[in-house]
mmCIF file of C-alpha atoms in Angstrom:
data_model
loop_
_atom_site.group_PDB
_atom_site.id
_atom_site.type_symbol
_atom_site.label_atom_id
_atom_site.label_comp_id
_atom_site.label_asym_id
_atom_site.label_seq_id
_atom_site.Cartn_x
_atom_site.Cartn_y
_atom_site.Cartn_z
ATOM 1 C CA ASP A 1 0.000 0.000 0.000
ATOM 2 C CA THR A 2 1.269 3.433 -0.919
ATOM 3 C CA ALA A 3 1.674 5.592 2.176
ATOM 4 C CA VAL A 4 1.600 9.001 0.481
ATOM 5 C CA SER A 5 0.253 9.141 -3.041
ATOM 6 C CA GLN A 6 -0.014 11.970 -5.532
ATOM 7 C CA THR A 7 -1.911 12.351 -8.775
ATOM 8 C CA PRO A 8 -1.036 12.964 -11.454
ATOM 9 C CA LYS A 9 2.597 11.893 -11.667
ATOM 10 C CA TYR A 10 3.178 14.083 -14.716
ATOM 11 C CA LEU A 11 1.292 17.213 -15.719
ATOM 12 C CA VAL A 12 1.969 19.159 -18.900
ATOM 13 C CA THR A 13 -0.083 22.273 -19.516
ATOM 14 C CA GLN A 14 -0.127 25.664 -21.189
ATOM 15 C CA MET A 15 0.583 29.000 -19.563
ATOM 16 C CA GLY A 16 -2.498 30.615 -18.121
ATOM 17 C CA ASN A 17 -4.303 27.371 -17.345
ATOM 18 C CA ASP A 18 -5.552 26.303 -13.915
ATOM 19 C CA LYS A 19 -4.562 22.893 -12.600
ATOM 20 C CA SER A 20 -4.785 20.809 -9.433
ATOM 21 C CA ILE A 21 -2.552 18.204 -7.878
ATOM 22 C CA LYS A 22 -4.024 15.760 -5.403
ATOM 23 C CA CYS A 23 -2.369 14.172 -2.408
ATOM 24 C CA GLU A 24 -3.609 11.440 -0.131
ATOM 25 C CA GLN A 25 -1.980 9.721 2.824
ATOM 26 C CA ASN A 26 -3.147 6.518 4.468
ATOM 27 C CA LEU A 27 -0.820 6.732 7.457
ATOM 28 C CA GLY A 28 -3.348 8.344 9.752
ATOM 29 C CA HIS A 29 -1.146 11.416 10.051
ATOM 30 C CA ASP A 30 -2.455 14.766 11.229
ATOM 31 C CA THR A 31 -0.120 17.045 9.288
ATOM 32 C CA MET A 32 0.460 17.361 5.571
ATOM 33 C CA TYR A 33 2.853 19.503 3.532
ATOM 34 C CA TRP A 34 3.561 20.721 0.031
ATOM 35 C CA TYR A 35 7.133 21.230 -1.168
ATOM 36 C CA LYS A 36 8.434 22.561 -4.467
ATOM 37 C CA GLN A 37 11.635 21.190 -5.999
ATOM 38 C CA ASP A 38 12.989 23.431 -8.727
ATOM 39 C CA SER A 39 15.160 22.563 -11.707
ATOM 40 C CA LYS A 40 18.275 22.771 -9.545
ATOM 41 C CA LYS A 41 16.775 20.214 -7.148
ATOM 42 C CA PHE A 42 16.347 22.838 -4.424
ATOM 43 C CA LEU A 43 13.501 21.827 -2.094
ATOM 44 C CA LYS A 44 11.424 24.474 -0.380
ATOM 45 C CA ILE A 45 8.326 24.177 1.760
ATOM 46 C CA MET A 46 5.204 25.902 0.499
ATOM 47 C CA PHE A 47 2.415 25.015 2.926
ATOM 48 C CA SER A 48 1.518 22.751 5.783
ATOM 49 C CA TYR A 49 -1.835 21.800 7.270
ATOM 50 C CA ASN A 50 -2.617 20.254 10.606
ATOM 51 C CA ASN A 51 -6.074 18.717 10.947
ATOM 52 C CA LYS A 52 -7.282 20.771 7.984
ATOM 53 C CA GLU A 53 -5.911 23.991 9.461
ATOM 54 C CA LEU A 54 -3.204 25.985 7.669
ATOM 55 C CA ILE A 55 -0.137 26.303 9.905
ATOM 56 C CA ILE A 56 2.717 27.133 7.536
ATOM 57 C CA ASN A 57 2.303 29.448 4.587
ATOM 58 C CA GLU A 58 5.605 30.446 3.082
ATOM 59 C CA THR A 59 6.050 33.252 0.601
ATOM 60 C CA VAL A 60 4.066 31.694 -2.201
ATOM 61 C CA PRO A 61 2.085 33.588 -4.883
ATOM 62 C CA ASN A 62 -1.640 33.827 -4.279
ATOM 63 C CA ARG A 63 -2.139 31.772 -7.423
ATOM 64 C CA PHE A 64 -1.294 28.735 -5.280
ATOM 65 C CA SER A 65 -4.084 27.624 -2.988
ATOM 66 C CA PRO A 66 -3.976 24.496 -0.859
ATOM 67 C CA LYS A 67 -7.205 22.793 0.102
ATOM 68 C CA SER A 68 -7.655 20.139 2.738
ATOM 69 C CA PRO A 69 -11.093 18.481 2.602
ATOM 70 C CA ASP A 70 -10.088 16.124 5.407
ATOM 71 C CA LYS A 71 -6.896 15.320 7.238
ATOM 72 C CA ALA A 72 -5.990 12.525 4.815
ATOM 73 C CA HIS A 73 -6.022 14.807 1.774
ATOM 74 C CA LEU A 74 -4.197 17.991 0.824
ATOM 75 C CA ASN A 75 -4.706 19.239 -2.699
ATOM 76 C CA LEU A 76 -2.820 22.009 -4.429
ATOM 77 C CA HIS A 77 -4.623 24.236 -6.887
ATOM 78 C CA ILE A 78 -2.667 26.555 -9.128
ATOM 79 C CA ASN A 79 -4.303 29.376 -11.069
ATOM 80 C CA SER A 80 -2.935 31.161 -14.135
ATOM 81 C CA LEU A 81 0.076 28.907 -14.505
ATOM 82 C CA GLU A 82 3.400 30.525 -15.412
ATOM 83 C CA LEU A 83 6.576 29.121 -16.922
ATOM 84 C CA GLY A 84 8.328 29.501 -13.569
ATOM 85 C CA ASP A 85 5.856 27.134 -11.945
ATOM 86 C CA SER A 86 7.496 24.231 -13.759
ATOM 87 C CA ALA A 87 8.926 22.032 -11.035
ATOM 88 C CA VAL A 88 8.391 18.825 -9.132
ATOM 89 C CA TYR A 89 5.861 19.187 -6.347
ATOM 90 C CA PHE A 90 6.084 16.847 -3.382
ATOM 91 C CA CYS A 91 3.449 16.144 -0.830
ATOM 92 C CA ALA A 92 4.491 14.888 2.606
ATOM 93 C CA SER A 93 2.856 13.966 5.875
ATOM 94 C CA SER A 94 3.837 13.533 9.497
ATOM 95 C CA GLN A 95 2.108 12.311 12.623
ATOM 96 C CA GLU A 96 1.527 15.822 13.951
ATOM 97 C CA THR A 97 3.351 19.117 14.079
ATOM 98 C CA ARG A 98 5.412 17.764 16.965
ATOM 99 C CA SER A 99 6.650 14.895 14.857
ATOM 100 C CA ASP A 100 9.993 15.081 13.175
ATOM 101 C CA THR A 101 9.768 12.497 10.414
ATOM 102 C CA GLN A 102 8.009 13.500 7.239
ATOM 103 C CA TYR A 103 6.994 10.873 4.686
ATOM 104 C CA PHE A 104 7.109 12.015 1.096
ATOM 105 C CA GLY A 105 5.012 11.142 -1.903
ATOM 106 C CA PRO A 106 6.553 10.259 -5.272
ATOM 107 C CA GLY A 107 6.184 13.778 -6.650
ATOM 108 C CA THR A 108 4.290 15.430 -9.486
ATOM 109 C CA ARG A 109 6.367 16.821 -12.337
ATOM 110 C CA LEU A 110 4.617 19.933 -13.632
ATOM 111 C CA THR A 111 5.710 21.345 -16.978
ATOM 112 C CA VAL A 112 4.262 24.638 -18.123
ATOM 113 C CA LEU A 113 4.676 25.370 -21.835
ATOM 114 C CA ALA B 1 16.068 31.760 10.364
ATOM 115 C CA GLN B 2 17.711 28.434 9.735
ATOM 116 C CA SER B 3 19.865 27.490 6.755
ATOM 117 C CA VAL B 4 21.647 24.382 5.541
ATOM 118 C CA THR B 5 24.759 24.123 3.406
ATOM 119 C CA GLN B 6 25.878 20.936 1.766
ATOM 120 C CA LEU B 7 29.482 21.492 0.933
ATOM 121 C CA ASP B 8 29.741 19.155 -2.048
ATOM 122 C CA SER B 9 27.329 19.197 -4.951
ATOM 123 C CA GLN B 10 28.744 15.963 -6.389
ATOM 124 C CA VAL B 11 30.748 13.143 -4.841
ATOM 125 C CA PRO B 12 32.076 10.381 -7.093
ATOM 126 C CA VAL B 13 33.408 7.291 -5.367
ATOM 127 C CA PHE B 14 34.333 3.731 -6.246
ATOM 128 C CA GLU B 15 32.327 0.789 -5.006
ATOM 129 C CA GLU B 16 33.332 -0.491 -1.543
ATOM 130 C CA ALA B 17 35.144 2.754 -0.730
ATOM 131 C CA PRO B 18 34.107 4.876 2.264
ATOM 132 C CA VAL B 19 32.215 8.103 1.716
ATOM 133 C CA GLU B 20 31.388 11.230 3.681
ATOM 134 C CA LEU B 21 28.775 13.770 2.626
ATOM 135 C CA ARG B 22 29.156 17.046 4.443
ATOM 136 C CA CYS B 23 26.406 19.191 5.912
ATOM 137 C CA ASN B 24 26.607 22.387 7.951
ATOM 138 C CA TYR B 25 23.676 24.272 9.364
ATOM 139 C CA SER B 26 22.937 27.636 10.884
ATOM 140 C CA SER B 27 20.241 28.330 13.444
ATOM 141 C CA SER B 28 19.757 30.545 16.481
ATOM 142 C CA VAL B 29 17.830 27.827 18.326
ATOM 143 C CA SER B 30 18.091 24.093 18.876
ATOM 144 C CA VAL B 31 17.443 21.960 15.828
ATOM 145 C CA TYR B 32 16.510 18.517 14.716
ATOM 146 C CA LEU B 33 18.659 17.188 11.874
ATOM 147 C CA PHE B 34 17.828 14.808 9.051
ATOM 148 C CA TRP B 35 19.299 13.110 6.036
ATOM 149 C CA TYR B 36 17.006 12.123 3.200
ATOM 150 C CA VAL B 37 17.837 10.180 0.037
ATOM 151 C CA GLN B 38 16.197 10.660 -3.340
ATOM 152 C CA TYR B 39 16.618 7.977 -5.974
ATOM 153 C CA PRO B 40 16.024 8.992 -9.608
ATOM 154 C CA ASN B 41 12.400 9.912 -10.295
ATOM 155 C CA GLN B 42 11.316 9.047 -6.786
ATOM 156 C CA GLY B 43 10.291 10.874 -3.647
ATOM 157 C CA LEU B 44 12.467 11.416 -0.602
ATOM 158 C CA GLN B 45 13.130 8.688 1.916
ATOM 159 C CA LEU B 46 14.402 9.275 5.425
ATOM 160 C CA LEU B 47 17.868 7.815 6.038
ATOM 161 C CA LEU B 48 18.351 8.918 9.622
ATOM 162 C CA LYS B 49 17.639 11.714 12.060
ATOM 163 C CA TYR B 50 19.064 13.336 15.148
ATOM 164 C CA LEU B 51 16.620 14.539 17.763
ATOM 165 C CA SER B 52 18.596 14.392 21.007
ATOM 166 C CA GLY B 53 20.888 12.116 22.984
ATOM 167 C CA SER B 54 23.807 10.273 21.406
ATOM 168 C CA THR B 55 25.468 12.371 18.745
ATOM 169 C CA LEU B 56 26.193 9.340 16.562
ATOM 170 C CA VAL B 57 23.083 8.286 14.740
ATOM 171 C CA LYS B 58 22.697 5.117 12.727
ATOM 172 C CA GLY B 59 20.242 4.859 9.875
ATOM 173 C CA ILE B 60 19.127 2.547 7.137
ATOM 174 C CA ASN B 61 21.346 0.985 4.469
ATOM 175 C CA GLY B 62 24.460 1.167 6.659
ATOM 176 C CA PHE B 63 24.596 4.960 6.849
ATOM 177 C CA GLU B 64 25.450 6.901 9.968
ATOM 178 C CA ALA B 65 25.859 10.560 10.849
ATOM 179 C CA GLU B 66 27.448 12.485 13.663
ATOM 180 C CA PHE B 67 26.025 15.657 15.145
ATOM 181 C CA ASN B 68 28.691 18.160 16.124
ATOM 182 C CA LYS B 69 27.110 21.098 17.900
ATOM 183 C CA SER B 70 30.293 23.170 18.187
ATOM 184 C CA GLN B 71 30.926 22.906 14.460
ATOM 185 C CA THR B 72 27.211 22.985 13.586
ATOM 186 C CA SER B 73 27.716 19.987 11.355
ATOM 187 C CA PHE B 74 25.886 16.755 10.630
ATOM 188 C CA HIS B 75 28.030 14.786 8.204
ATOM 189 C CA LEU B 76 26.783 11.549 6.672
ATOM 190 C CA ARG B 77 29.100 8.560 6.362
ATOM 191 C CA LYS B 78 29.162 5.034 5.062
ATOM 192 C CA PRO B 79 32.211 2.791 5.428
ATOM 193 C CA SER B 80 31.657 0.863 2.195
ATOM 194 C CA VAL B 81 29.334 2.024 -0.558
ATOM 195 C CA HIS B 82 27.458 -0.007 -3.145
ATOM 196 C CA ILE B 83 26.360 0.813 -6.667
ATOM 197 C CA SER B 84 22.798 0.972 -5.339
ATOM 198 C CA ASP B 85 23.744 3.934 -3.114
ATOM 199 C CA THR B 86 23.927 6.139 -6.199
ATOM 200 C CA ALA B 87 21.347 8.842 -5.511
ATOM 201 C CA GLU B 88 20.956 12.418 -4.346
ATOM 202 C CA TYR B 89 21.225 13.070 -0.636
ATOM 203 C CA PHE B 90 19.634 15.968 1.196
ATOM 204 C CA CYS B 91 20.445 17.300 4.623
ATOM 205 C CA ALA B 92 17.615 19.107 6.406
ATOM 206 C CA VAL B 93 16.958 20.916 9.673
ATOM 207 C CA SER B 94 13.871 21.679 11.673
ATOM 208 C CA GLU B 95 13.921 24.276 14.434
ATOM 209 C CA VAL B 96 12.845 23.217 17.887
ATOM 210 C CA ALA B 97 11.115 25.634 20.204
ATOM 211 C CA GLY B 98 10.112 24.513 23.648
ATOM 212 C CA GLY B 99 10.720 20.904 22.676
ATOM 213 C CA THR B 100 8.247 21.017 19.819
ATOM 214 C CA SER B 101 9.160 20.914 16.189
ATOM 215 C CA TYR B 102 7.081 23.224 14.069
ATOM 216 C CA GLY B 103 7.544 20.760 11.230
ATOM 217 C CA LYS B 104 9.108 23.183 8.779
ATOM 218 C CA LEU B 105 12.040 21.431 7.126
ATOM 219 C CA THR B 106 14.764 23.526 5.548
ATOM 220 C CA PHE B 107 16.806 21.554 3.029
ATOM 221 C CA GLY B 108 20.329 21.857 1.738
ATOM 222 C CA GLN B 109 21.073 21.985 -1.949
ATOM 223 C CA GLY B 110 21.647 18.251 -2.227
ATOM 224 C CA THR B 111 24.718 16.116 -2.924
ATOM 225 C CA ILE B 112 24.750 13.713 -5.829
ATOM 226 C CA LEU B 113 26.582 10.544 -4.842
ATOM 227 C CA THR B 114 27.750 8.479 -7.796
ATOM 228 C CA VAL B 115 29.223 5.077 -7.063
ATOM 229 C CA HIS B 116 31.393 3.659 -9.832
ATOM 230 C CA PRO B 117 32.191 -0.038 -10.258
#
């Protein structure tokens, strides 16, 4: 069973489009995260949610909006996609904000043309 | 604010040789320290972590790391590498406040370990 899953694995789209990436974890964790890995492999946190509540919101354009319908899911919606949004997006989860081990999904490679 | 520097972007090594991947961090408060591994086209997997206690931490796949508070370092080592260890390795820190991690991981730039036969 996949612990943290993301869909889709690959996403190719045109500039200006709106797209969503879905993340689900079956570990029973309370906290979920979104990270962005750029072309130089640099990983940076974007958001984190704890029990559907936003707790970390880094300096991310308003075009990015996370949504957590329940604590097992954290989706990432991106409006008006730009070339610079091309990256690999990783979802992760941990037991709670006090926990120190984050479990990562396989990533979604977004390419904006 | 915390920061992490991985001193080597690429480390080539021959199979069965020892390897050390270097990591230094900067933080004004206590930290938790982690090493993650990323195999090609995969997500990140935790290798090991330091929370408290013994400064020598052992992880999966024969890796170990030593926390050195005075040098603010957390170098990763393996005495004998295998071809299958070829991957990218990321050092990360999480600040601790009052014994609670806020969960925000700050990553280094990554070190590509290439093991040659």
